[in-house]
Amino acid sequence: KVKAQLEEKEGKTFDVFTAVEFKTQVVAGTNYFIKVHVGNEEFMHLRVFKSLPHKNEELSLHSYQGSKTKHDELAYF
């Protein structure tokens, strides 16, 4: 659901877009920190926010970090 949001922010498309790890943080909703393989040896870390159910809002890409590797620790940001 957030692939299109990331592609728009980056100004490019990703042929590969596979989540390989995630962590959660409960706030007024849930933050998902997701390590995504985007091709070759390149990974990105995404912070995705999911609102509480009664708000009925779409998932939103809050922020992201590029130039990551498979072995970079997925940390809260």
mmCIF file of C-alpha atoms in Angstrom:
data_model
loop_
_atom_site.group_PDB
_atom_site.id
_atom_site.type_symbol
_atom_site.label_atom_id
_atom_site.label_comp_id
_atom_site.label_asym_id
_atom_site.label_seq_id
_atom_site.Cartn_x
_atom_site.Cartn_y
_atom_site.Cartn_z
ATOM 1 C CA LYS A 1 0.000 0.000 0.000
ATOM 2 C CA VAL A 2 2.883 2.418 0.574
ATOM 3 C CA LYS A 3 4.982 1.464 -2.470
ATOM 4 C CA ALA A 4 3.315 4.143 -4.622
ATOM 5 C CA GLN A 5 3.872 6.759 -1.905
ATOM 6 C CA LEU A 6 7.585 5.911 -1.740
ATOM 7 C CA GLU A 7 7.941 5.877 -5.530
ATOM 8 C CA GLU A 8 6.359 9.330 -5.693
ATOM 9 C CA LYS A 9 8.708 10.726 -3.020
ATOM 10 C CA GLU A 10 11.786 9.108 -4.620
ATOM 11 C CA GLY A 11 10.765 9.920 -8.192
ATOM 12 C CA LYS A 12 11.437 6.374 -9.398
ATOM 13 C CA THR A 13 9.809 2.973 -9.577
ATOM 14 C CA PHE A 14 10.909 -0.192 -7.816
ATOM 15 C CA ASP A 15 10.713 -3.513 -9.672
ATOM 16 C CA VAL A 16 11.470 -5.319 -6.409
ATOM 17 C CA PHE A 17 9.627 -4.276 -3.238
ATOM 18 C CA THR A 18 9.718 -7.012 -0.597
ATOM 19 C CA ALA A 19 9.369 -6.512 3.165
ATOM 20 C CA VAL A 20 11.959 -8.651 4.950
ATOM 21 C CA GLU A 21 11.617 -7.463 8.561
ATOM 22 C CA PHE A 22 9.402 -5.209 10.635
ATOM 23 C CA LYS A 23 8.917 -3.808 14.142
ATOM 24 C CA THR A 24 5.943 -2.011 15.633
ATOM 25 C CA GLN A 25 5.463 0.874 18.032
ATOM 26 C CA VAL A 26 2.062 1.604 19.541
ATOM 27 C CA VAL A 27 1.217 5.312 19.626
ATOM 28 C CA ALA A 28 -2.174 6.898 18.834
ATOM 29 C CA GLY A 29 -2.303 4.156 16.241
ATOM 30 C CA THR A 30 0.661 2.023 15.198
ATOM 31 C CA ASN A 31 4.011 2.881 13.651
ATOM 32 C CA TYR A 32 5.477 0.099 11.525
ATOM 33 C CA PHE A 33 9.214 0.155 10.881
ATOM 34 C CA ILE A 34 9.787 -2.002 7.809
ATOM 35 C CA LYS A 35 12.998 -3.116 6.093
ATOM 36 C CA VAL A 36 12.249 -3.418 2.368
ATOM 37 C CA HIS A 37 14.420 -5.017 -0.312
ATOM 38 C CA VAL A 38 14.222 -2.777 -3.388
ATOM 39 C CA GLY A 39 16.559 -4.663 -5.724
ATOM 40 C CA ASN A 40 20.189 -5.756 -6.012
ATOM 41 C CA GLU A 41 21.768 -5.329 -2.576
ATOM 42 C CA GLU A 42 19.732 -2.201 -1.824
ATOM 43 C CA PHE A 43 17.333 -1.873 1.095
ATOM 44 C CA MET A 44 15.235 0.939 2.508
ATOM 45 C CA HIS A 45 13.788 1.421 5.970
ATOM 46 C CA LEU A 46 10.223 2.741 6.022
ATOM 47 C CA ARG A 47 8.170 4.209 8.829
ATOM 48 C CA VAL A 48 4.491 3.614 8.101
ATOM 49 C CA PHE A 49 1.653 4.895 10.271
ATOM 50 C CA LYS A 50 -1.660 3.106 10.702
ATOM 51 C CA SER A 51 -4.322 5.138 12.486
ATOM 52 C CA LEU A 52 -6.777 3.757 15.006
ATOM 53 C CA PRO A 53 -9.654 1.822 13.379
ATOM 54 C CA HIS A 54 -12.341 4.412 14.139
ATOM 55 C CA LYS A 55 -10.464 7.055 12.122
ATOM 56 C CA ASN A 56 -10.748 4.890 8.986
ATOM 57 C CA GLU A 57 -7.621 6.389 7.382
ATOM 58 C CA GLU A 58 -5.268 4.825 4.823
ATOM 59 C CA LEU A 59 -1.763 3.664 5.713
ATOM 60 C CA SER A 60 0.662 6.539 5.298
ATOM 61 C CA LEU A 61 4.384 6.595 4.650
ATOM 62 C CA HIS A 62 5.631 8.879 7.424
ATOM 63 C CA SER A 63 9.354 8.792 6.641
ATOM 64 C CA TYR A 64 12.036 6.564 5.183
ATOM 65 C CA GLN A 65 15.784 6.005 5.040
ATOM 66 C CA GLY A 66 17.616 4.904 1.914
ATOM 67 C CA SER A 67 21.060 3.444 1.198
ATOM 68 C CA LYS A 68 20.611 0.604 3.669
ATOM 69 C CA THR A 69 22.058 -2.903 3.480
ATOM 70 C CA LYS A 70 20.612 -6.278 4.417
ATOM 71 C CA HIS A 71 22.623 -6.236 7.651
ATOM 72 C CA ASP A 72 21.729 -2.708 8.831
ATOM 73 C CA GLU A 73 19.734 -2.883 12.048
ATOM 74 C CA LEU A 74 16.113 -1.839 11.747
ATOM 75 C CA ALA A 75 15.795 0.861 14.415
ATOM 76 C CA TYR A 76 13.142 3.334 15.440
ATOM 77 C CA PHE A 77 13.457 6.683 13.629
#
